[in-house]
Amino acid sequence: MLKLTPAERSALRSEAHALNPVVIIGDAGLTPAVLKEIDTSLDAHGLIKVRVFGDDREARIEIYETICEKLDAAPIQHIGKLLVLYRPQKETQKERSEKRGKGLREVTIVKASASGTKRPSVTKVLLKGNERVTAGGSIKRAKKRVGTSKKSTASKA
């Protein structure tokens, strides 16, 4: 179980005030599926609220302690049927997927002189993902999508 100082716990308590419960524990109690969901929520958010349905206070305390022990989380607060848990998030580097659009890219534009006797002009330009270079060497943005006629008539009315 993770140990925190009272000052850290107080700061996390105030942070958790605005949160909504992410996981709800029902009549079946603390099942492996619920534990897995709490684990993934802690990985994603770090600080979460869990709502426990059931009137038995001792059972809620037992659930709270079990979650903290099995998932190596710190107990922050237990008020009524709400449990607040904290576990520091693991820092992971996200690899950029190839499916995403292109970002900024540098392009060299070579334009011939107007008379044809002078040197061509060479310029380096940063293009955004939706821009392209035409055959004449100018930069154009991608065309906007054409909407349906229904949308254009609805906006005029």
Coordinates of N, CA and C in Angstrom, one line a residue:
M1 N 0.8 -1.2 0.0 CA 0.0 0.0 0.0 C 0.9 1.2 0.0
L2 N 0.5 2.2 -0.8 CA 1.3 3.5 -0.9 C 1.0 4.4 0.3
K3 N 2.1 5.0 0.8 CA 2.0 5.9 1.9 C 2.1 7.3 1.5
L4 N 1.3 8.2 2.0 CA 1.4 9.6 1.6 C 1.4 10.5 2.9
T5 N 2.0 11.7 2.8 CA 2.0 12.6 4.0 C 0.6 13.2 4.1
P6 N 0.2 13.7 5.3 CA -1.1 14.4 5.4 C -1.3 15.6 4.5
A7 N -0.2 16.3 4.2 CA -0.3 17.4 3.3 C -0.6 17.0 1.8
E8 N 0.0 15.9 1.4 CA -0.2 15.3 0.1 C -1.7 14.8 0.0
R9 N -2.1 14.1 1.0 CA -3.4 13.6 1.1 C -4.5 14.7 1.0
S10 N -4.2 15.8 1.7 CA -5.1 16.9 1.8 C -5.2 17.6 0.4
A11 N -4.1 17.7 -0.3 CA -4.1 18.3 -1.7 C -4.8 17.4 -2.6
L12 N -4.7 16.1 -2.5 CA -5.4 15.2 -3.4 C -6.9 15.2 -3.1
R13 N -7.2 15.3 -1.8 CA -8.6 15.4 -1.4 C -9.3 16.5 -2.1
S14 N -8.6 17.7 -2.1 CA -9.2 18.9 -2.7 C -9.3 18.7 -4.2
E15 N -8.3 18.0 -4.8 CA -8.4 17.8 -6.2 C -9.5 16.9 -6.6
A16 N -9.8 15.9 -5.8 CA -10.8 14.9 -6.0 C -12.2 15.4 -5.8
H17 N -12.3 16.6 -5.2 CA -13.7 17.1 -4.9 C -14.5 17.3 -6.2
A18 N -13.9 17.7 -7.3 CA -14.7 18.0 -8.5 C -14.9 16.7 -9.4
L19 N -14.3 15.6 -9.0 CA -14.3 14.4 -9.8 C -15.7 13.7 -9.7
N20 N -16.1 13.0 -10.7 CA -17.2 12.1 -10.6 C -16.7 10.7 -10.5
P21 N -17.6 9.8 -9.9 CA -17.1 8.4 -9.8 C -16.9 7.7 -11.1
V22 N -15.8 7.0 -11.3 CA -15.4 6.4 -12.5 C -15.8 5.0 -12.5
V23 N -15.8 4.3 -11.4 CA -16.1 2.9 -11.3 C -17.2 2.8 -10.2
I24 N -18.2 1.9 -10.5 CA -19.3 1.6 -9.5 C -19.3 0.2 -9.2
I25 N -19.2 -0.1 -7.9 CA -19.2 -1.5 -7.4 C -20.6 -1.8 -7.0
G26 N -21.2 -2.8 -7.6 CA -22.6 -3.2 -7.3 C -22.8 -4.3 -6.3
D27 N -23.9 -5.0 -6.4 CA -24.2 -6.0 -5.5 C -23.3 -7.2 -5.5
A28 N -22.6 -7.5 -6.6 CA -21.7 -8.6 -6.8 C -20.4 -8.4 -6.0
G29 N -20.2 -7.1 -5.6 CA -19.0 -6.8 -4.8 C -17.8 -6.6 -5.6
L30 N -16.6 -6.9 -5.0 CA -15.3 -6.7 -5.7 C -14.9 -7.9 -6.5
T31 N -15.4 -7.9 -7.8 CA -15.0 -9.0 -8.7 C -13.7 -8.7 -9.4
P32 N -13.1 -9.7 -10.0 CA -11.9 -9.5 -10.7 C -12.0 -8.5 -11.9
A33 N -13.2 -8.5 -12.5 CA -13.5 -7.5 -13.6 C -13.5 -6.1 -13.0
V34 N -14.1 -5.9 -11.8 CA -14.1 -4.6 -11.2 C -12.7 -4.1 -10.8
L35 N -11.9 -5.0 -10.3 CA -10.5 -4.7 -9.9 C -9.7 -4.3 -11.2
K36 N -10.0 -5.0 -12.3 CA -9.3 -4.7 -13.5 C -9.7 -3.3 -14.0
E37 N -10.9 -3.0 -13.9 CA -11.4 -1.7 -14.3 C -10.9 -0.5 -13.4
I38 N -10.8 -0.8 -12.1 CA -10.2 0.2 -11.2 C -8.7 0.4 -11.6
D39 N -8.0 -0.7 -11.9 CA -6.6 -0.7 -12.2 C -6.4 0.2 -13.5
T40 N -7.2 -0.1 -14.5 CA -7.0 0.7 -15.8 C -7.4 2.2 -15.5
S41 N -8.4 2.5 -14.7 CA -8.7 3.8 -14.4 C -7.6 4.5 -13.6
L42 N -7.0 3.8 -12.7 CA -5.8 4.4 -12.0 C -4.7 4.7 -12.9
D43 N -4.4 3.8 -13.9 CA -3.4 4.0 -14.9 C -3.7 5.3 -15.7
A44 N -4.9 5.4 -16.1 CA -5.3 6.5 -17.0 C -5.4 7.9 -16.3
H45 N -5.9 7.9 -15.0 CA -6.2 9.1 -14.4 C -5.3 9.4 -13.1
G46 N -4.9 8.4 -12.4 CA -4.1 8.6 -11.2 C -4.9 8.8 -10.0
L47 N -5.9 9.7 -10.0 CA -6.8 9.9 -8.9 C -8.2 9.7 -9.3
I48 N -8.9 8.7 -8.7 CA -10.2 8.4 -9.1 C -11.2 8.3 -7.9
K49 N -12.5 8.3 -8.2 CA -13.5 8.1 -7.2 C -14.2 6.8 -7.6
V50 N -14.6 6.0 -6.6 CA -15.3 4.8 -6.7 C -16.5 4.8 -5.9
R51 N -17.7 4.5 -6.4 CA -18.9 4.4 -5.7 C -19.2 3.0 -5.4
V52 N -19.6 2.7 -4.1 CA -19.9 1.4 -3.6 C -21.4 1.4 -3.2
F53 N -22.2 0.6 -3.9 CA -23.6 0.4 -3.5 C -23.6 -0.7 -2.4
G54 N -24.3 -0.4 -1.4 CA -24.4 -1.3 -0.3 C -24.5 -0.6 1.0
D55 N -25.3 -1.0 2.0 CA -25.4 -0.3 3.2 C -24.5 -0.7 4.3
D56 N -23.7 -1.8 4.1 CA -22.9 -2.3 5.2 C -21.5 -1.5 5.2
R57 N -21.3 -0.7 6.2 CA -20.1 0.2 6.3 C -18.9 -0.7 6.4
E58 N -18.9 -1.8 7.2 CA -17.8 -2.6 7.4 C -17.3 -3.3 6.1
A59 N -18.3 -3.6 5.2 CA -18.0 -4.2 3.9 C -17.3 -3.2 3.0
R60 N -17.8 -2.0 3.1 CA -17.1 -0.9 2.3 C -15.7 -0.7 2.7
I61 N -15.5 -0.7 4.0 CA -14.1 -0.5 4.5 C -13.2 -1.6 4.1
E62 N -13.7 -2.8 4.1 CA -13.0 -4.0 3.7 C -12.7 -3.9 2.2
I63 N -13.6 -3.5 1.4 CA -13.4 -3.3 -0.1 C -12.3 -2.3 -0.3
Y64 N -12.4 -1.2 0.4 CA -11.4 -0.1 0.3 C -10.0 -0.6 0.6
E65 N -9.8 -1.3 1.7 CA -8.5 -1.8 2.0 C -8.0 -2.9 1.0
T66 N -8.9 -3.7 0.5 CA -8.5 -4.7 -0.4 C -8.1 -4.1 -1.7
I67 N -8.8 -3.1 -2.2 CA -8.4 -2.4 -3.4 C -7.0 -1.8 -3.3
C68 N -6.8 -1.1 -2.1 CA -5.5 -0.5 -1.9 C -4.3 -1.5 -1.8
E69 N -4.6 -2.6 -1.2 CA -3.5 -3.6 -1.1 C -3.2 -4.3 -2.4
K70 N -4.3 -4.7 -3.2 CA -4.0 -5.4 -4.4 C -3.5 -4.6 -5.5
L71 N -3.9 -3.3 -5.6 CA -3.5 -2.4 -6.7 C -2.4 -1.4 -6.3
D72 N -1.9 -1.6 -5.1 CA -0.8 -0.7 -4.6 C -1.2 0.8 -4.8
A73 N -2.4 1.1 -4.3 CA -2.9 2.5 -4.3 C -2.9 3.1 -2.9
A74 N -3.0 4.4 -2.8 CA -3.1 5.0 -1.6 C -4.5 5.4 -1.3
P75 N -5.0 5.1 -0.1 CA -6.4 5.6 0.3 C -6.4 7.1 0.6
I76 N -7.2 7.8 0.0 CA -7.3 9.3 0.2 C -8.4 9.6 1.1
Q77 N -9.6 9.2 0.7 CA -10.8 9.6 1.5 C -11.9 8.5 1.3
H78 N -12.7 8.4 2.4 CA -13.8 7.5 2.4 C -15.0 8.2 3.1
I79 N -15.9 8.7 2.3 CA -17.1 9.4 2.8 C -18.3 8.7 2.3
G80 N -19.0 8.2 3.2 CA -20.3 7.5 2.8 C -20.0 6.3 1.9
K81 N -20.6 6.4 0.7 CA -20.4 5.3 -0.3 C -19.3 5.7 -1.3
L82 N -18.6 6.8 -1.2 CA -17.6 7.2 -2.1 C -16.2 6.9 -1.5
L83 N -15.4 6.3 -2.4 CA -14.0 6.0 -2.0 C -13.1 6.8 -3.0
V84 N -12.1 7.4 -2.5 CA -11.1 8.1 -3.3 C -9.8 7.4 -3.2
L85 N -9.2 7.1 -4.4 CA -8.0 6.3 -4.5 C -7.0 7.1 -5.3
Y86 N -5.7 6.9 -5.0 CA -4.6 7.6 -5.8 C -3.5 6.6 -6.0
R87 N -3.0 6.6 -7.2 CA -1.7 5.9 -7.6 C -1.0 6.7 -8.6
P88 N 0.3 7.0 -8.4 CA 1.0 7.8 -9.4 C 0.9 7.2 -10.8
Q89 N 0.8 8.0 -11.8 CA 0.7 7.5 -13.1 C 2.1 7.1 -13.6
K90 N 2.2 6.0 -14.4 CA 3.5 5.6 -15.0 C 3.7 6.5 -16.2
E91 N 4.9 7.0 -16.3 CA 5.2 7.8 -17.5 C 5.6 6.9 -18.7
T92 N 4.8 6.9 -19.7 CA 5.0 6.1 -20.9 C 5.1 7.1 -22.1
Q93 N 6.0 6.7 -23.0 CA 6.2 7.5 -24.2 C 5.3 6.9 -25.3
K94 N 4.5 7.8 -25.8 CA 3.6 7.4 -26.9 C 4.3 7.5 -28.2
E95 N 4.3 6.4 -28.9 CA 4.9 6.4 -30.2 C 3.9 6.9 -31.3
R96 N 4.4 7.7 -32.2 CA 3.6 8.3 -33.2 C 3.2 7.3 -34.2
S97 N 1.9 7.1 -34.4 CA 1.4 6.2 -35.4 C 1.5 6.7 -36.8
E98 N 1.7 5.9 -37.7 CA 1.8 6.3 -39.1 C 0.5 6.7 -39.7
K99 N -0.6 6.4 -39.0 CA -2.0 6.7 -39.6 C -2.3 8.1 -39.4
R100 N -1.7 8.8 -38.5 CA -2.0 10.2 -38.3 C -1.6 11.1 -39.5
G101 N -2.2 12.2 -39.6 CA -1.8 13.1 -40.7 C -0.4 13.7 -40.6
K102 N 0.0 14.3 -41.7 CA 1.4 14.8 -41.7 C 1.4 16.1 -40.9
G103 N 2.5 16.3 -40.2 CA 2.7 17.6 -39.5 C 3.4 18.6 -40.4
L104 N 4.2 19.5 -39.8 CA 5.0 20.4 -40.5 C 6.1 19.7 -41.3
R105 N 6.3 20.1 -42.5 CA 7.4 19.6 -43.3 C 8.1 20.7 -44.1
E106 N 9.4 20.6 -44.3 CA 10.1 21.6 -45.0 C 10.3 21.2 -46.5
V107 N 10.0 22.1 -47.4 CA 10.0 21.8 -48.8 C 10.8 22.9 -49.4
T108 N 11.6 22.5 -50.4 CA 12.4 23.5 -51.2 C 11.7 23.8 -52.5
I109 N 11.5 25.0 -52.8 CA 10.8 25.4 -54.0 C 11.8 26.1 -54.9
V110 N 11.9 25.6 -56.1 CA 12.8 26.1 -57.1 C 12.0 26.7 -58.2
K111 N 12.1 28.0 -58.5 CA 11.4 28.7 -59.5 C 12.4 29.2 -60.6
A112 N 12.1 29.0 -61.8 CA 12.9 29.5 -62.9 C 12.7 31.0 -63.0
S113 N 13.7 31.7 -63.5 CA 13.6 33.1 -63.7 C 12.6 33.4 -64.8
A114 N 12.1 34.6 -64.8 CA 11.1 35.0 -65.9 C 11.8 35.1 -67.2
S115 N 13.0 35.5 -67.3 CA 13.6 35.7 -68.6 C 14.3 34.4 -69.1
G116 N 14.6 33.5 -68.1 CA 15.2 32.2 -68.4 C 16.7 32.3 -68.5
T117 N 17.3 33.5 -68.4 CA 18.8 33.6 -68.4 C 19.4 33.7 -67.1
K118 N 18.6 34.1 -66.1 CA 19.2 34.2 -64.7 C 19.1 32.9 -63.9
R119 N 19.7 32.9 -62.8 CA 19.6 31.7 -61.9 C 18.2 31.5 -61.4
P120 N 17.8 30.3 -61.2 CA 16.4 30.1 -60.6 C 16.5 30.5 -59.1
S121 N 15.3 30.9 -58.6 CA 15.2 31.3 -57.2 C 14.9 30.0 -56.3
V122 N 15.6 29.9 -55.2 CA 15.4 28.7 -54.4 C 15.0 29.2 -53.0
T123 N 13.8 28.7 -52.5 CA 13.3 29.1 -51.2 C 12.9 27.9 -50.5
K124 N 13.1 27.9 -49.2 CA 12.7 26.8 -48.3 C 11.5 27.2 -47.5
V125 N 10.4 26.4 -47.5 CA 9.2 26.8 -46.9 C 8.7 25.7 -46.0
L126 N 8.1 26.0 -44.9 CA 7.4 25.0 -44.0 C 6.0 24.9 -44.4
L127 N 5.6 23.6 -44.7 CA 4.2 23.4 -45.1 C 3.5 22.7 -44.0
K128 N 2.2 23.0 -43.8 CA 1.3 22.3 -42.9 C 0.8 21.1 -43.5
G129 N 0.1 20.3 -42.8 CA -0.4 19.0 -43.3 C -1.4 19.1 -44.4
N130 N -2.2 20.2 -44.4 CA -3.2 20.4 -45.5 C -2.7 21.2 -46.6
E131 N -1.5 21.5 -46.8 CA -1.0 22.4 -47.8 C -0.2 21.5 -48.8
R132 N -0.1 22.1 -50.1 CA 0.7 21.4 -51.1 C 1.3 22.4 -52.0
V133 N 2.3 22.0 -52.7 CA 3.0 22.9 -53.7 C 2.5 22.6 -55.1
T134 N 2.1 23.6 -55.8 CA 1.6 23.4 -57.2 C 2.8 23.3 -58.1
A135 N 2.5 23.0 -59.4 CA 3.6 22.9 -60.4 C 4.2 24.2 -60.6
G136 N 3.5 25.3 -60.4 CA 4.1 26.6 -60.6 C 4.9 27.1 -59.4
G137 N 4.9 26.3 -58.3 CA 5.7 26.7 -57.2 C 5.0 27.5 -56.1
S138 N 3.7 27.6 -56.2 CA 2.9 28.3 -55.2 C 2.3 27.3 -54.2
I139 N 1.9 27.8 -53.1 CA 1.4 27.0 -52.0 C -0.1 27.1 -52.0
K140 N -0.8 25.9 -52.0 CA -2.2 25.9 -51.9 C -2.7 25.0 -50.8
R141 N -3.8 25.4 -50.1 CA -4.4 24.6 -49.1 C -5.3 23.6 -49.7
A142 N -5.6 22.6 -49.0 CA -6.6 21.6 -49.5 C -7.9 22.3 -49.5
K143 N -8.8 21.8 -50.4 CA -10.1 22.4 -50.6 C -11.0 21.9 -49.4
K144 N -11.9 22.8 -49.1 CA -12.8 22.5 -48.0 C -13.8 21.5 -48.6
R145 N -14.4 20.7 -47.7 CA -15.4 19.7 -48.1 C -16.6 20.4 -48.5
V146 N -17.2 19.8 -49.6 CA -18.5 20.4 -50.1 C -19.6 19.7 -49.3
G147 N -20.4 20.6 -48.7 CA -21.5 20.1 -47.9 C -22.7 19.7 -48.7
T148 N -23.7 19.1 -48.1 CA -24.9 18.7 -48.9 C -25.8 19.9 -49.0
S149 N -26.7 19.8 -50.0 CA -27.6 20.9 -50.2 C -28.5 21.1 -49.1
K150 N -28.8 20.1 -48.3 CA -29.7 20.2 -47.2 C -29.1 21.1 -46.1
K151 N -27.8 20.9 -45.9 CA -27.1 21.8 -44.9 C -27.1 23.2 -45.3
S152 N -26.8 23.5 -46.5 CA -26.7 24.9 -47.0 C -28.1 25.6 -47.0
T153 N -29.2 24.8 -47.3 CA -30.5 25.5 -47.3 C -31.0 25.6 -45.8
A154 N -30.6 24.7 -44.9 CA -31.0 24.8 -43.5 C -30.4 26.0 -42.9
S155 N -29.2 26.3 -43.2 CA -28.5 27.5 -42.6 C -29.0 28.8 -43.1
K156 N -29.6 28.8 -44.3 CA -30.1 30.1 -44.8 C -31.5 30.4 -44.2
A157 N -32.2 29.4 -43.8 CA -33.6 29.6 -43.3 C -33.6 30.2 -42.0

